[in-house]
Structures are given as C-alpha cells and as structure tokens.
JSON list of C-alpha atoms in Angstrom, two decimals:
[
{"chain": "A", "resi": 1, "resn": "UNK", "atom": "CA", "xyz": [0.00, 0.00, 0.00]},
{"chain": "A", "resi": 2, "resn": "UNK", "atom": "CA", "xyz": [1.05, 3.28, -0.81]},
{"chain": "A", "resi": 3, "resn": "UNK", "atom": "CA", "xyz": [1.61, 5.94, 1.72]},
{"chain": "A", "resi": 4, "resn": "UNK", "atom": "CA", "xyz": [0.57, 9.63, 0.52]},
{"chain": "A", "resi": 5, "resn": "UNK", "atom": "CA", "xyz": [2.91, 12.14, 2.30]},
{"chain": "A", "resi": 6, "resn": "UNK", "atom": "CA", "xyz": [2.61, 14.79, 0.55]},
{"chain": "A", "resi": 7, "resn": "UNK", "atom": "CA", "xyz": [-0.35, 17.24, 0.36]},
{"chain": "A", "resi": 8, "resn": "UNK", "atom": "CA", "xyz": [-0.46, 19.95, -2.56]},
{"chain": "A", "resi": 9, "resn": "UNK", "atom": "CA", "xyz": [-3.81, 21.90, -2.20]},
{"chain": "A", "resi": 10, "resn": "UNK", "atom": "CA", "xyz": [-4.40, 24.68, -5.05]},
{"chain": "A", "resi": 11, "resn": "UNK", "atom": "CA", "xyz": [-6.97, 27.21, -4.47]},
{"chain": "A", "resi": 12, "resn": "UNK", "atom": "CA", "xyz": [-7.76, 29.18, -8.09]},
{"chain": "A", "resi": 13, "resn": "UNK", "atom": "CA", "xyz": [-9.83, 32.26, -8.89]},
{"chain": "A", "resi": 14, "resn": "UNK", "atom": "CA", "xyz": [-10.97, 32.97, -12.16]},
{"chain": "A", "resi": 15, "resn": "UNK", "atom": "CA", "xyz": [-11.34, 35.83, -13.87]},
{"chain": "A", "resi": 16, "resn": "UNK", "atom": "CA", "xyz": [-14.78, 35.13, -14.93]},
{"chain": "A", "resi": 17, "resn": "UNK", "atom": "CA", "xyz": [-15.91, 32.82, -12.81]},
{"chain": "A", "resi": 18, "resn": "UNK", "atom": "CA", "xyz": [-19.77, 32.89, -13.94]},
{"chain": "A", "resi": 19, "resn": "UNK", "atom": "CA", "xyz": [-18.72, 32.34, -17.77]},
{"chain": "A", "resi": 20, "resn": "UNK", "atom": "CA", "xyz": [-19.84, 28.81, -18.27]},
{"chain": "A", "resi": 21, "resn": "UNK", "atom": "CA", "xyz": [-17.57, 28.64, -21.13]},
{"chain": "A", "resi": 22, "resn": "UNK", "atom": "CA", "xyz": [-14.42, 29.43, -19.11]},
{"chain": "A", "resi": 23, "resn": "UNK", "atom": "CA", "xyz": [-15.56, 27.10, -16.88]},
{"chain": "A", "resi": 24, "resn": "UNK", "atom": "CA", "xyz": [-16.01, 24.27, -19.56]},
{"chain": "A", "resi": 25, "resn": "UNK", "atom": "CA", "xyz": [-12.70, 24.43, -20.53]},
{"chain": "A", "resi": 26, "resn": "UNK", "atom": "CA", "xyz": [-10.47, 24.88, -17.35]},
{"chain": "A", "resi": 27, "resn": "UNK", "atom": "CA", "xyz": [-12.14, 21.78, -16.14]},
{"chain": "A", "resi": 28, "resn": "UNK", "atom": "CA", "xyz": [-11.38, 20.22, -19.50]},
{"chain": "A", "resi": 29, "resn": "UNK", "atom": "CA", "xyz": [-7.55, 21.65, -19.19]},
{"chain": "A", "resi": 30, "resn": "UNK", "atom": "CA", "xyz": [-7.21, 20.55, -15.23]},
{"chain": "A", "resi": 31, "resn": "UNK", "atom": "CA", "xyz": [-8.55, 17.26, -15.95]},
{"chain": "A", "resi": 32, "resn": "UNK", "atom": "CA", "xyz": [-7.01, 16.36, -19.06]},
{"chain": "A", "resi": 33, "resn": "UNK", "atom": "CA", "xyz": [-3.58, 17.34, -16.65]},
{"chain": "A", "resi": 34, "resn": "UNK", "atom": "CA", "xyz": [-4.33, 15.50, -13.13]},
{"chain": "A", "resi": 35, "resn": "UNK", "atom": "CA", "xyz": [-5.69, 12.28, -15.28]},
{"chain": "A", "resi": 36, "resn": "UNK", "atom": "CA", "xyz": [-2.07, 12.27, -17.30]},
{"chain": "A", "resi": 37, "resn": "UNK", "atom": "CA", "xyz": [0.09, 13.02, -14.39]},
{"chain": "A", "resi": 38, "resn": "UNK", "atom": "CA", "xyz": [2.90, 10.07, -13.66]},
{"chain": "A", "resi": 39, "resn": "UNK", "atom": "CA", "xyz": [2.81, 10.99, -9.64]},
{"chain": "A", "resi": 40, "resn": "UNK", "atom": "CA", "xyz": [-0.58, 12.16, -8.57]},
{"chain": "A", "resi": 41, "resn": "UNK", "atom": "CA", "xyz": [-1.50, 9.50, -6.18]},
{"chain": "A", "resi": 42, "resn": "UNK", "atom": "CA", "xyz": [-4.81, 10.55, -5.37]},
{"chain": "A", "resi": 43, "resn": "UNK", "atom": "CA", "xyz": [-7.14, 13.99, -6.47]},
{"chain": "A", "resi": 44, "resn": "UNK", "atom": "CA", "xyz": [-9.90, 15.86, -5.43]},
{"chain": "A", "resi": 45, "resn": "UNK", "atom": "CA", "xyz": [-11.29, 18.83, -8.17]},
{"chain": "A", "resi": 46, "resn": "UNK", "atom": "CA", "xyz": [-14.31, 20.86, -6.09]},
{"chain": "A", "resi": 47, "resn": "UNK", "atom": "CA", "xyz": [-15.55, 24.45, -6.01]},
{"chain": "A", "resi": 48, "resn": "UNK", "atom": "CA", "xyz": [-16.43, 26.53, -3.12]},
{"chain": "A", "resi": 49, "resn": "UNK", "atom": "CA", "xyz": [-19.46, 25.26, -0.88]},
{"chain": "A", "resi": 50, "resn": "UNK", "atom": "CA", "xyz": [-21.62, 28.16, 0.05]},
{"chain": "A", "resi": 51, "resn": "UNK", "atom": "CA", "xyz": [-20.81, 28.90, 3.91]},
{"chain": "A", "resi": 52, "resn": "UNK", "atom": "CA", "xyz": [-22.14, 31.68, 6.49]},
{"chain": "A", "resi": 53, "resn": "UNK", "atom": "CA", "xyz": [-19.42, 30.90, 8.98]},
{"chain": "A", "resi": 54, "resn": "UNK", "atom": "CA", "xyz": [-16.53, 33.61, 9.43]},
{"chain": "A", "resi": 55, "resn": "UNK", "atom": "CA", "xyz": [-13.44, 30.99, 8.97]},
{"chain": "A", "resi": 56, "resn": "UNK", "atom": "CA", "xyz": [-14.70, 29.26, 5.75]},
{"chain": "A", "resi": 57, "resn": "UNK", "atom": "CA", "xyz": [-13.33, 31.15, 2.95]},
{"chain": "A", "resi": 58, "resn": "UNK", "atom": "CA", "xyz": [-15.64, 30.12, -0.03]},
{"chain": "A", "resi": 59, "resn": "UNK", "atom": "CA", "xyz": [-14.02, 33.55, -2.70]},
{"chain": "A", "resi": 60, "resn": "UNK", "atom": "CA", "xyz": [-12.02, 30.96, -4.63]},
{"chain": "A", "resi": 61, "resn": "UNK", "atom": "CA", "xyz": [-13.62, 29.08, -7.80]},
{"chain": "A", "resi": 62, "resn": "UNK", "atom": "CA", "xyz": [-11.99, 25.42, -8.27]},
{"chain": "A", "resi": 63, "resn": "UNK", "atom": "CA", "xyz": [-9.72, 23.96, -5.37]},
{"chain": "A", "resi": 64, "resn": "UNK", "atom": "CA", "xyz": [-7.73, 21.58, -6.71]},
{"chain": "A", "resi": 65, "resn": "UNK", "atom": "CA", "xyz": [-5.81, 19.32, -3.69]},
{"chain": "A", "resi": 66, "resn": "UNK", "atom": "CA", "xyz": [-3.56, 15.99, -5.04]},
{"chain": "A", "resi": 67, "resn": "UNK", "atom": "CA", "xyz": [-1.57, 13.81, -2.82]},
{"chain": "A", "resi": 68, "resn": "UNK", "atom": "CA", "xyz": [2.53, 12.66, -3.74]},
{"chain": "A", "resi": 69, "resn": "UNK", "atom": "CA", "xyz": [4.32, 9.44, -2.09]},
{"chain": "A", "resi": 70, "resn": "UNK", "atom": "CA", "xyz": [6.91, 12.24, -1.28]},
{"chain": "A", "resi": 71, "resn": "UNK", "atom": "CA", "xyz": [7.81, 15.72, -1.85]},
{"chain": "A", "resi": 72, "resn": "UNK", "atom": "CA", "xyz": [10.62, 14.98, -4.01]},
{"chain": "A", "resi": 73, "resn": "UNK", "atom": "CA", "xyz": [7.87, 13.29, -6.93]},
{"chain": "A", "resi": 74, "resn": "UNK", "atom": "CA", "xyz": [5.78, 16.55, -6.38]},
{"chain": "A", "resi": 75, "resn": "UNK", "atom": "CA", "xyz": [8.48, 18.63, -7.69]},
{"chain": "A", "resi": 76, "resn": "UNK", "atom": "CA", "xyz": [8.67, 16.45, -10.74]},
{"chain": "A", "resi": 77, "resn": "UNK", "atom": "CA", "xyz": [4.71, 16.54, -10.96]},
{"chain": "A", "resi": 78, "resn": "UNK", "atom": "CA", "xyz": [5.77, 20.34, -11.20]},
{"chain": "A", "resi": 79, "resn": "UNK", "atom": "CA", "xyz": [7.97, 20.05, -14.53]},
{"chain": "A", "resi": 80, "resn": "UNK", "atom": "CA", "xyz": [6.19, 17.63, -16.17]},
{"chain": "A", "resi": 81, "resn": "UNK", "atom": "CA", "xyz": [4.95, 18.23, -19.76]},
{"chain": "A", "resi": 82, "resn": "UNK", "atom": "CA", "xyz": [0.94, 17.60, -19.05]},
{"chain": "A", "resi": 83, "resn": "UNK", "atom": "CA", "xyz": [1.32, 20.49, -15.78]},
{"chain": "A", "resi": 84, "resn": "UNK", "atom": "CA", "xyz": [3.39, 22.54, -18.15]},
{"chain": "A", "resi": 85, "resn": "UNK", "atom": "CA", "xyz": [0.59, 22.12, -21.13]},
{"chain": "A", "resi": 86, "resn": "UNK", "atom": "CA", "xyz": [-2.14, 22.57, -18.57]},
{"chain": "A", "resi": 87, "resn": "UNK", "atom": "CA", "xyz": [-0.80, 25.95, -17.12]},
{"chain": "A", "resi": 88, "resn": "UNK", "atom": "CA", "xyz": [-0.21, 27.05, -21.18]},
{"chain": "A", "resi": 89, "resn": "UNK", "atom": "CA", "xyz": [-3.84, 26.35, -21.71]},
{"chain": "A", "resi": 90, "resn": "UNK", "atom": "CA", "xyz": [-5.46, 27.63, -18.67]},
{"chain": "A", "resi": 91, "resn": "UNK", "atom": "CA", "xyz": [-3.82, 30.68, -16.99]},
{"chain": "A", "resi": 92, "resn": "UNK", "atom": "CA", "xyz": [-5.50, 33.35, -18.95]},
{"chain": "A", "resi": 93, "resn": "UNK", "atom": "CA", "xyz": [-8.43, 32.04, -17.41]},
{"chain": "A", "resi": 94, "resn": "UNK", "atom": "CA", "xyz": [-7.42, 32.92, -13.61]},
{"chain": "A", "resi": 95, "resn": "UNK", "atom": "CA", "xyz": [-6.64, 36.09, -11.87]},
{"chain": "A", "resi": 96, "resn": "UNK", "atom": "CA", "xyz": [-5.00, 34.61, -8.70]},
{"chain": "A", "resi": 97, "resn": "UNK", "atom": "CA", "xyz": [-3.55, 31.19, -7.59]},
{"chain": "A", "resi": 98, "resn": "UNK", "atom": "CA", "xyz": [-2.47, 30.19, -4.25]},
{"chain": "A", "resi": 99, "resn": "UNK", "atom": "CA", "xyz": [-0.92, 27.05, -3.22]},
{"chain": "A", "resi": 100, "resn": "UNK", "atom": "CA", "xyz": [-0.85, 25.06, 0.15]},
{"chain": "A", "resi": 101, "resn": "UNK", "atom": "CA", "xyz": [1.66, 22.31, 0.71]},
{"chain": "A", "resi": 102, "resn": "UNK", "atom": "CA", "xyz": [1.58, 19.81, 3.67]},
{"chain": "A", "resi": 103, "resn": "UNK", "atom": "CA", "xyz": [3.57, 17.14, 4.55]},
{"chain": "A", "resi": 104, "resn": "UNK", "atom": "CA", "xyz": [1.71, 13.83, 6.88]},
{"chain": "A", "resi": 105, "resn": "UNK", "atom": "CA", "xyz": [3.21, 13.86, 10.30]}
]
C-alpha cells in the first residue's frame, strides 16, 4: 500500500468565474492534466461550498488538492509536460492562484 505524504492543495480564482464557457474548458484543461500526471496518487477537483461561517473562505472558484508518495515526486509533478501544457492552456483564465503544501506527520 502506498503511503501519501505529501499534500499539494491549489486554491484558483478565475477571472470570470460565472462564464460557463471558461468554466467548460479549465475543467477540460485541469482534468485532461491530473488524469495524465505520472505521480498524482490521489485527487480531489471541487468548487467553493456556500458557507455563512466567518473561517470558511468560499471567494475561490476550483480547489484543486492531489496527494505525492513524497515531496521529491511533487516537484517532478511540477515540470512535467501535461502540468506545463495545462498551465499554457489555462492561466489566462485565472486572476489569482495560491498554493498550500503539507507534509503527513
């Protein structure tokens, strides 16, 4: 069994995030990307849930969080050609990214 140590949670606002058509084809881009990648061990693709509490931050569009056996194959996940070609395709469709990285303790 593998064991995931390595947490890489990307939170992504778009620019337009009520165009249906930018929508379309992020999701298209992000998925065509995570279900190519040679280290994601496990995904999760979700938007933001409606929330009236003060600590949930729900201003972000798509989260995007993936799991690595280590940190070392998450910086490969970073050069590969499918993360490269995903990035090419998408980023004129967000206005801010911000990433979260964890590691299991």
């Amino acid at each position: 069994m593998n064991k995931e140590n390595f947490r890489h949670t990307v939170l992504f606002w778009l620019k337009e995030p009520k165009n249906e058509s930018h929508r379309n084809t992020f999701e298209i881009a992000l998925n065509r990307f995570i279900n190519n990648s040679e280290y994601v061990q496990n995904k999760h693709l979700g938007t933001a849930p409606v929330s009236t509490r003060d600590v949930v931050d729900s201003s972000f569009t798509y989260c995007l969080a993936v799991s690595f056996l280590s940190k070392e194959d998450q910086d490969k996940y970073q050069e590969e050609s499918v993360h490269l070609k995903f990035i090419e395709e998408a980023s004129h469709l967000w206005d801010k990214v911000v990433v979260y990285n964890s590691v299991l303790i």
